[in-house]
Short mmCIF file of C-alpha atoms in Angstrom, two decimals:
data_model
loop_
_atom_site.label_atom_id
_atom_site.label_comp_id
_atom_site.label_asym_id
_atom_site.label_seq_id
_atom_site.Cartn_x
_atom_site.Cartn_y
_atom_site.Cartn_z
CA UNK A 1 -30.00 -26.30 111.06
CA UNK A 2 -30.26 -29.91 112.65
CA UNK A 3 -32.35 -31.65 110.18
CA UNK A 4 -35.81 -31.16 109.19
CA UNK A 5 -39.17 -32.35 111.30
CA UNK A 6 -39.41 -35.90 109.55
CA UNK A 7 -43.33 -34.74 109.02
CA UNK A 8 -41.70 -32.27 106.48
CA UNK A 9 -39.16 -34.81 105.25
CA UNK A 10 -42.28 -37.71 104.55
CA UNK A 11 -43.42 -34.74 102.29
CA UNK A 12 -40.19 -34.18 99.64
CA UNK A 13 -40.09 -38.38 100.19
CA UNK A 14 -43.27 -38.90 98.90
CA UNK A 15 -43.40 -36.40 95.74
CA UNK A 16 -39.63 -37.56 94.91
CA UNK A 17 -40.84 -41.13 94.50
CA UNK A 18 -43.91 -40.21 92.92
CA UNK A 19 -41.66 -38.51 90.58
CA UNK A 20 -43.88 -35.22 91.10
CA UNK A 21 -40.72 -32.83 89.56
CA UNK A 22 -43.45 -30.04 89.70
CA UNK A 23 -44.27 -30.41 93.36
CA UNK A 24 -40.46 -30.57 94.38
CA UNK A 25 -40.14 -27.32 92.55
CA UNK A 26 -43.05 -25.92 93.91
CA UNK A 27 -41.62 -26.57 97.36
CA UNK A 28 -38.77 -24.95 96.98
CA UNK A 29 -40.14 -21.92 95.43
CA UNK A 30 -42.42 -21.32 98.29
CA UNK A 31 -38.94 -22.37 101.00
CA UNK A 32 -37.14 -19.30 98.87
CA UNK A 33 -40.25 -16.45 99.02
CA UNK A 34 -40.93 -17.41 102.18
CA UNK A 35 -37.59 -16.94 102.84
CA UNK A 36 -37.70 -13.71 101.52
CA UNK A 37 -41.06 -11.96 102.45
CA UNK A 38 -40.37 -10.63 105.60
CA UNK A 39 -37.45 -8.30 103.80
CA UNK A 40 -40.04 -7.24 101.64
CA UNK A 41 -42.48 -6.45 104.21
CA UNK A 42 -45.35 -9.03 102.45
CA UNK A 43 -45.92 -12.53 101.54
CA UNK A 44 -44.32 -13.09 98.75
CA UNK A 45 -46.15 -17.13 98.43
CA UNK A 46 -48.84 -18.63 100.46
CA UNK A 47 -48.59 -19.94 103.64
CA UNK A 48 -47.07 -23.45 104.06
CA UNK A 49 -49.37 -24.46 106.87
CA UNK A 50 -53.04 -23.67 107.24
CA UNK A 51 -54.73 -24.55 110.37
CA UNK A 52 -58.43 -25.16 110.60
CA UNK A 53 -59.83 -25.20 114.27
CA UNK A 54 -63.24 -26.60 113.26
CA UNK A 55 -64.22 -26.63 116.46
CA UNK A 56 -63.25 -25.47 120.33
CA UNK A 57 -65.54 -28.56 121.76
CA UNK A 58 -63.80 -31.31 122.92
CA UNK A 59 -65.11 -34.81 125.01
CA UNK A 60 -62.12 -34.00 126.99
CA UNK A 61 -60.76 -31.54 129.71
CA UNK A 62 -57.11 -31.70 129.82
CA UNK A 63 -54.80 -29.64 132.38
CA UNK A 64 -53.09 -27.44 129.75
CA UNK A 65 -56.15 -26.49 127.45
CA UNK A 66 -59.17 -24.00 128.25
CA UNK A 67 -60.99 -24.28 124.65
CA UNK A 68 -63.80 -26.54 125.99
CA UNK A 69 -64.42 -23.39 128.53
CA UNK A 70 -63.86 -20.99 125.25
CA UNK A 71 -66.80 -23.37 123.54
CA UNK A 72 -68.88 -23.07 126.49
CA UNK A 73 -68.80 -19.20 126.38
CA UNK A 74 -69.39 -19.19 122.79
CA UNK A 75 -72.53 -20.70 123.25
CA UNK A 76 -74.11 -18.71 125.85
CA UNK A 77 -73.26 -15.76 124.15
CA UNK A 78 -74.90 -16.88 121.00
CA UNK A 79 -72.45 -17.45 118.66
CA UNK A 80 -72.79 -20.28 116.70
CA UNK A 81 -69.47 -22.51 114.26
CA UNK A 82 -69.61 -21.87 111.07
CA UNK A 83 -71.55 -24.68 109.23
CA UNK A 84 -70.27 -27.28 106.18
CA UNK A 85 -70.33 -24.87 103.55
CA UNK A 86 -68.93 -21.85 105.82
CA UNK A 87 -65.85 -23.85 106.53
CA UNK A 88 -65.69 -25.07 102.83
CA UNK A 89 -65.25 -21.87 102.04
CA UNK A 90 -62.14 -21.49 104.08
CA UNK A 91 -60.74 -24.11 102.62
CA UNK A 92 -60.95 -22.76 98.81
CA UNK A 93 -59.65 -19.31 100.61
CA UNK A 94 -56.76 -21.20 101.83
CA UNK A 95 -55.97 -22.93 98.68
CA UNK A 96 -56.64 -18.99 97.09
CA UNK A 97 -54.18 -17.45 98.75
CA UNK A 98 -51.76 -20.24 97.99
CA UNK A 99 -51.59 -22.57 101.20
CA UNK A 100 -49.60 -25.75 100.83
CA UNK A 101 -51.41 -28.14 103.54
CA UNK A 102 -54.03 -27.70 106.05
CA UNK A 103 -54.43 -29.30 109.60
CA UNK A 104 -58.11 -30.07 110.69
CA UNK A 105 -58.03 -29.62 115.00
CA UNK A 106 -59.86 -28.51 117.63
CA UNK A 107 -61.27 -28.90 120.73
CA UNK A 108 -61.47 -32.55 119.10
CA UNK A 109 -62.20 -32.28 115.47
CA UNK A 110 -63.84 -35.42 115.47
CA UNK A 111 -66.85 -33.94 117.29
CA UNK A 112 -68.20 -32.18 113.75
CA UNK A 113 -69.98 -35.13 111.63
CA UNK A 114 -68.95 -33.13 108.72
CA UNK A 115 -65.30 -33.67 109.03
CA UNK A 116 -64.37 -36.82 106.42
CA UNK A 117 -66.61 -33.97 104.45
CA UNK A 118 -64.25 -31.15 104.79
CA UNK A 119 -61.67 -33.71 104.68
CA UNK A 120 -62.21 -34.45 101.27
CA UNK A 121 -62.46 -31.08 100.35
CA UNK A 122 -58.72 -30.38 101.21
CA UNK A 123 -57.74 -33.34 99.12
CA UNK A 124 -59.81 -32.40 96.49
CA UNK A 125 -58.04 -29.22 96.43
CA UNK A 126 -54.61 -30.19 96.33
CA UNK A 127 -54.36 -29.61 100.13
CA UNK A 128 -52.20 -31.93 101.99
CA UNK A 129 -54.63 -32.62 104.77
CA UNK A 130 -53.71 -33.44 108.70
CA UNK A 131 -55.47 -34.41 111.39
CA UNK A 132 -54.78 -33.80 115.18
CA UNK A 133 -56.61 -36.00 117.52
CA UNK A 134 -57.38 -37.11 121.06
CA UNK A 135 -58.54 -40.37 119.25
CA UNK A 136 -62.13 -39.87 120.28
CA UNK A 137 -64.37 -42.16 117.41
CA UNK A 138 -61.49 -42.88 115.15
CA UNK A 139 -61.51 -46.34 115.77
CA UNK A 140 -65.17 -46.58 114.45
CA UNK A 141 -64.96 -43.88 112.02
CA UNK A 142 -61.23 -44.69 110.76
CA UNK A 143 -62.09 -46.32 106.57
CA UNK A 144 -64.04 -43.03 106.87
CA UNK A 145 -61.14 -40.89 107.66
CA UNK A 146 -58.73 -42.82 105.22
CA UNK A 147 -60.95 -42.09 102.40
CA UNK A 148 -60.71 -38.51 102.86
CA UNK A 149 -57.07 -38.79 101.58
CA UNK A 150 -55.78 -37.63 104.78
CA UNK A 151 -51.85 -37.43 104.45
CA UNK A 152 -51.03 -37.51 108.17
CA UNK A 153 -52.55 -37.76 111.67
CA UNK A 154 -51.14 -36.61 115.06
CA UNK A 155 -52.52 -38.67 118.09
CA UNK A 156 -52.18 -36.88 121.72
CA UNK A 157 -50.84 -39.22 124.03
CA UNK A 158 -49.11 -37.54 127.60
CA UNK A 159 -48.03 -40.98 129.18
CA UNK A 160 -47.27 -44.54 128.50
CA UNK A 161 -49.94 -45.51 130.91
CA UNK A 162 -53.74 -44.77 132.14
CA UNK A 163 -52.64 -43.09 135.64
CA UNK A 164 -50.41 -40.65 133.54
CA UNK A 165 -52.65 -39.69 130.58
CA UNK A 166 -55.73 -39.89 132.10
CA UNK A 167 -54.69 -37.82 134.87
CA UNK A 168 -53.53 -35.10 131.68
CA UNK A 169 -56.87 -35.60 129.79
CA UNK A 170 -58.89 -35.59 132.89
CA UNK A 171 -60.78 -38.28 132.08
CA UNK A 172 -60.44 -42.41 133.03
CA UNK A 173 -60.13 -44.82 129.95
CA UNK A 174 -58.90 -41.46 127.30
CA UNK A 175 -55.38 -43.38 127.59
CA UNK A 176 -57.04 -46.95 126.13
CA UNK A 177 -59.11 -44.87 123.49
CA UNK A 178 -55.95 -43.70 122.34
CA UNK A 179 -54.13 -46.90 121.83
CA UNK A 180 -57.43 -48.17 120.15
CA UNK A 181 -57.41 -45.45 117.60
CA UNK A 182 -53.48 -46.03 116.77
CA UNK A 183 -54.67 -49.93 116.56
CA UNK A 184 -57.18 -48.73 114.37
CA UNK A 185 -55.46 -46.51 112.21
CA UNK A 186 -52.16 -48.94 111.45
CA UNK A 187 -54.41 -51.98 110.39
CA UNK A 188 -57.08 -50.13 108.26
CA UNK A 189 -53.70 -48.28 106.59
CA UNK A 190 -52.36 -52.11 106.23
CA UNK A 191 -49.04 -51.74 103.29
CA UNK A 192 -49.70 -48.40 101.95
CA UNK A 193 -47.58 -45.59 102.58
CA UNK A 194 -49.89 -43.17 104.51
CA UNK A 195 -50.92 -41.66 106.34
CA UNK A 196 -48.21 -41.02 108.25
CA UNK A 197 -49.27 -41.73 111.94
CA UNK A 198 -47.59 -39.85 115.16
CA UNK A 199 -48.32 -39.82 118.57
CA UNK A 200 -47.78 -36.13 119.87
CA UNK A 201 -46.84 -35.44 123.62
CA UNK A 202 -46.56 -32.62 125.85
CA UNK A 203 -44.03 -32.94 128.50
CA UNK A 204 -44.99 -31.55 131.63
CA UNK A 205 -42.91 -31.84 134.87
CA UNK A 206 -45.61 -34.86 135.63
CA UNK A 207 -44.12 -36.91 132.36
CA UNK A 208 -41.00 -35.62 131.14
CA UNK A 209 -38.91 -39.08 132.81
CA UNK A 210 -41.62 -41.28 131.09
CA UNK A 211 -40.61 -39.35 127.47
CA UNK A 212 -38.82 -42.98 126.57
CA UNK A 213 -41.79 -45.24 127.53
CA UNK A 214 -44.13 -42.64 125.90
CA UNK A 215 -42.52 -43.87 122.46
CA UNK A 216 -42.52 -47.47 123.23
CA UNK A 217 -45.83 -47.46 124.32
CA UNK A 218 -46.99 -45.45 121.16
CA UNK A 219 -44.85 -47.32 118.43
CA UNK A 220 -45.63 -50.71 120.05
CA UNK A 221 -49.28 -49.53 119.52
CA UNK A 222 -48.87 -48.56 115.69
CA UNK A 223 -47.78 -44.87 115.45
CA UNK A 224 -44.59 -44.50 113.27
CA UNK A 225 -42.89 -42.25 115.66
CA UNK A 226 -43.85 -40.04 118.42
CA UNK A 227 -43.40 -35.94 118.55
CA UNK A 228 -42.55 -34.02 121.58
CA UNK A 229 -43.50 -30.06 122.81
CA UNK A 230 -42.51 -28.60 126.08
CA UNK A 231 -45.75 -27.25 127.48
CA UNK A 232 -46.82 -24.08 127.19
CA UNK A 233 -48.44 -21.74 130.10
CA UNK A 234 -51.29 -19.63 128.91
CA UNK A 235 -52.23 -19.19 132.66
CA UNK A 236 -52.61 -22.79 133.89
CA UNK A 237 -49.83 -22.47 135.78
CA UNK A 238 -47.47 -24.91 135.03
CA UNK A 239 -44.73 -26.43 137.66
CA UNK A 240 -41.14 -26.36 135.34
CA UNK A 241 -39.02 -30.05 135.60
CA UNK A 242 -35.82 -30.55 137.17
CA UNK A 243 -33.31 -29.78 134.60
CA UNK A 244 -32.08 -33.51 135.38
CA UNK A 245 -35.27 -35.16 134.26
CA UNK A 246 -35.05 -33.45 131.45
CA UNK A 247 -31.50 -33.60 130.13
CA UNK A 248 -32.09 -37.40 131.13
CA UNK A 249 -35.24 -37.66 128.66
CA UNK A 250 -33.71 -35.57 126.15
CA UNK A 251 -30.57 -37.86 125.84
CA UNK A 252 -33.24 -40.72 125.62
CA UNK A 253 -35.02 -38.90 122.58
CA UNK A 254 -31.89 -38.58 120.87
CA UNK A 255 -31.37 -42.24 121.12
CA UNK A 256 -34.50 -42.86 119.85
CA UNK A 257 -34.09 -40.23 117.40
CA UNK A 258 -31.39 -42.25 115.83
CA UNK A 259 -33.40 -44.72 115.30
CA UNK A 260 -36.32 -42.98 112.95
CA UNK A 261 -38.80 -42.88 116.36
CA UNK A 262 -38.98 -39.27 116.93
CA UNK A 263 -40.68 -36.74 114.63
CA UNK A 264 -38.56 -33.54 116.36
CA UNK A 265 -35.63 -32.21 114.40
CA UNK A 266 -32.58 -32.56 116.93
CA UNK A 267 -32.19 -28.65 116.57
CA UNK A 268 -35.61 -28.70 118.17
CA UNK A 269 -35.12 -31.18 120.68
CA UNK A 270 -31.65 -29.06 121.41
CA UNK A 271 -34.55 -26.25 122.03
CA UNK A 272 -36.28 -27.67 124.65
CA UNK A 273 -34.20 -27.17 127.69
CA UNK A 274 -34.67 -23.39 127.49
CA UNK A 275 -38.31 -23.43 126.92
CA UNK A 276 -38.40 -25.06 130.85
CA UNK A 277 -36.38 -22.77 131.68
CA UNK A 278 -39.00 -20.15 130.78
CA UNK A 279 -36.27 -18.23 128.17
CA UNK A 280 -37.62 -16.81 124.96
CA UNK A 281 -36.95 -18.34 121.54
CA UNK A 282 -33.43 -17.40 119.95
CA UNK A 283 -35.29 -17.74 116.47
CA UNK A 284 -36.60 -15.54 114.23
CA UNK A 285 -40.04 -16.37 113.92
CA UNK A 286 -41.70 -16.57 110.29
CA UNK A 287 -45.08 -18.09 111.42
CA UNK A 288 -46.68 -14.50 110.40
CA UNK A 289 -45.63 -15.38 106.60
CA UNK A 290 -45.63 -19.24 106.78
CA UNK A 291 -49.05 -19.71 108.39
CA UNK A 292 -52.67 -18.92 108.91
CA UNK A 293 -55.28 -20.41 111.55
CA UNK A 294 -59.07 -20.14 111.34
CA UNK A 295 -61.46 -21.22 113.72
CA UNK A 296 -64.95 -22.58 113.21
CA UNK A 297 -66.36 -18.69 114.17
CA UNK A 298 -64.21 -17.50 111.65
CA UNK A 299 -61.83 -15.30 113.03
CA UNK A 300 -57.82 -15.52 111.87
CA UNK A 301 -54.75 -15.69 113.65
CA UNK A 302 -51.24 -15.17 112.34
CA UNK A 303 -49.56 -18.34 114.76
CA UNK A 304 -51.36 -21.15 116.91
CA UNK A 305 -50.34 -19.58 120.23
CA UNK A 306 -52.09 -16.17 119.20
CA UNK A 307 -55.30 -18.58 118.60
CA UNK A 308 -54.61 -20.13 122.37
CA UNK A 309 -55.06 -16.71 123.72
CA UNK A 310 -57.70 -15.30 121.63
CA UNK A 311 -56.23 -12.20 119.73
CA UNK A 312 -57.27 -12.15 116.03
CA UNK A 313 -55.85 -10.79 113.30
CA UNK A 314 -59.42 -10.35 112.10
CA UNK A 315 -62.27 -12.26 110.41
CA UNK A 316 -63.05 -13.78 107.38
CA UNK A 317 -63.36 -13.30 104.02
CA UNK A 318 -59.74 -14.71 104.27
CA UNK A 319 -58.14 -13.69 100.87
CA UNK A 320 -58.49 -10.05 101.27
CA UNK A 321 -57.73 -9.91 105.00
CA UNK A 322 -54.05 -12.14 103.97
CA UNK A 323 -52.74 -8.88 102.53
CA UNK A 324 -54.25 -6.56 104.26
CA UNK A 325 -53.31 -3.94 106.36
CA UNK A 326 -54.27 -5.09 109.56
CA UNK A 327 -52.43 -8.38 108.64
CA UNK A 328 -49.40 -6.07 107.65
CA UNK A 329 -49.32 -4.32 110.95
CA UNK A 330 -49.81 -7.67 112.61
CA UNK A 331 -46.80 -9.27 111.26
CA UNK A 332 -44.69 -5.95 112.04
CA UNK A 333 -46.08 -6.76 115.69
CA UNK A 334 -44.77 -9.99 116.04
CA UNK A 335 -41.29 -9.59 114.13
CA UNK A 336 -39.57 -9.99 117.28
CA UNK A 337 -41.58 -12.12 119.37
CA UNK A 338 -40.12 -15.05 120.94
CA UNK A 339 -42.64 -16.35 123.10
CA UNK A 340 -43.08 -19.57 121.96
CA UNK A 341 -41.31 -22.96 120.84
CA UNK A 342 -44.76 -24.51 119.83
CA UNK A 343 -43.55 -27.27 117.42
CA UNK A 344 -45.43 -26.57 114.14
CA UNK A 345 -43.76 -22.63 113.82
CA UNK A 346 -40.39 -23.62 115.91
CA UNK A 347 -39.87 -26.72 113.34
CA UNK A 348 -40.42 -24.03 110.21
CA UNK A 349 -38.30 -21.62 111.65
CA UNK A 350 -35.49 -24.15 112.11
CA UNK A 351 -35.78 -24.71 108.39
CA UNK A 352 -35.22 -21.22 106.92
CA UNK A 353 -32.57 -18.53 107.41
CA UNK A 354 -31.34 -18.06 110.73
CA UNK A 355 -28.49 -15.66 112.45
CA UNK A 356 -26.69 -13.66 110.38
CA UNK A 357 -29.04 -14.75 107.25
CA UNK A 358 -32.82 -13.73 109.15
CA UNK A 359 -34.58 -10.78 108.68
CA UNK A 360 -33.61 -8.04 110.39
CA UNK A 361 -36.60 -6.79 112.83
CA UNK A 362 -38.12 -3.33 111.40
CA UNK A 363 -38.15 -4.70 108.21
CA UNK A 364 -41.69 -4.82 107.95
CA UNK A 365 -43.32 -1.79 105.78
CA UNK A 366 -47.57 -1.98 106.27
CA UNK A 367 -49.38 -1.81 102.99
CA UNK A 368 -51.27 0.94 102.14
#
């Protein structure tokens, strides 16, 4: 292992100088029977990461994403998000089945007035709360957001100028909305410790050799640091770099890495190279055991990418589905997939046994 995502490390930070003994131990309980579940066959501890996709609208229409088109199909087919309460009650099934934080996303989760509302209700819960954003009304919403309790926020930014994100987002001033909401965010936070605030970009063979400026652009703007994840193609079709340009902006990452500016763990960043070069992860992948995603028609997914191409694990009510069978047989499915090096899962698998000390695939026993 080459360090830990700095997102995880702002977490064991902030509870060891709150002196929070308790939490610290509750972390590493859930690192060890996480750890351990997939040689049992079941979660043994809650999932460290639930995702909320509240909903698949979004004021954008970027290049890599096809939710808008997934909300638009929704709709004529009569199928309506859940409402306040309906996605409050995800949230206490989350915390039920013994989730450690939850990240609010979409589409763009600032869309749903109800947000700060659900917001609140992960705090209130002992949730750690995240936000991912295109920036979209966080500048004139952001005391709002801050009063949820929001630990952290991710901020998508694919260029260090207009031509280059814009041209991503597919749409002309996203780029300056962007830099607003990170102006926003770093003044209304003014000297207190969080939340933490990242700028999150996809490299793509049209950005990868701006990777460097991406960070200045974003830290000069406010964001503590920026993250980084080699695009994915869920049938966009997406042209691969020239090894070059990226080597070239990986070196530059490490640099900046060095220097506290880059959320990636290096073993990550090491990653990357092979995801361009379209070859499967060499990690065993716990995401079945160390997360959950629900979207705002309440259907669950065992991984993000699974929720990117629509294959459920099944619907709520969440805490009896979590150790069901179907879920059983879904994470004997996916014991040996390495499809993906989507950050969130990629950054957890880094963290817990690899090689000679991961699960062995077959492992997995389905519940009766």
């Amino acid at each position: 292992m080459k360090g830990l995502r700095r997102q995880y490390t702002d977490i064991l930070r902030d509870r060891a100088l709150a002196g929070d003994v308790a939490s610290l131990l509750q972390h590493g309980m859930r690192f060890i029977g996480t750890a351990l579940g997939p040689r049992r066959g079941r979660p043994l501890v809650g999932p460290a990461l639930g995702t909320l996709v509240v909903t698949y609208r979004c004021d954008l229409r970027c290049v890599v994403c096809d939710l808008p088109a997934r909300a638009a199909a929704r709709r004529r087919a009569g199928d309506l998000e859940l409402d306040t309460e309906g996605l409050r009650q995800v949230l206490r099934d989350m915390k039920a089945i013994g989730t450690a934080g939850v990240g609010f996303t979409g589409g763009e989760p600032m869309l749903r007035p109800d947000l700060p509302e659900l917001m609140r209700e992960a705090t209130r819960l002992g949730l750690h709360g995240h936000l991912n954003t295109d920036g979209f009304r966080v500048a004139e919403r952001v005391d709002d957001l801050l009063a949820t309790g929001v630990r952290s926020i991710n901020l998508s930014l694919d260029g260090p100028d207009a031509a280059t994100h814009d041209a991503a987002r597919r749409k002309a001033g996203s780029f300056e909305t962007v830099l607003g909401a990170l102006r926003a965010l770093r003044e209304a936070r003014g000297t207190r410790r969080g939340p933490q605030i990242t700028a999150v970009t996809v490299l793509t063979a049209r950005n990868v050799h701006r990777a460097a400026d991406v960070v200045r652009v974003a830290t000069e703007a406010g964001a503590d640091r920026v993250g980084v994840i080699p695009v994915h193609d869920f049938g966009q079709g997406e042209d691969a770099p020239e090894p070059a340009a990226v080597q070239r902006a990986l070196d530059d990452l490490a640099d900046l890495h060095a220097r506290g500016l880059v959320d990636n763990s290096t073993g990550y960043l090491d990653l990357i190279p092979r995801a361009f070069r379209g070859e499967p992860s060499p990690l065993y992948c716990y995401a079945p055991y160390a997360s959950v995603v629900v979207d705002c028609y309440g259907e669950v997914f065992p991984c993000f990418p699974l929720m990117e191409r629509n294959e459920p694990v099944g619907r709520i009510p969440l805490v009896p589905l979590w150790r069901s069978k179907a879920y059983a047989e879904a994470r004997r499915e996916l014991e040996s997939c390495t499809a993906c090096l989507w950050n969130c899962h990629t950054e957890m698998n880094l963290a817990l046994p690899q090689g000679r000390l991961a699960p062995r695939p077959g492992a997995v026993e389905v519940a009766s």
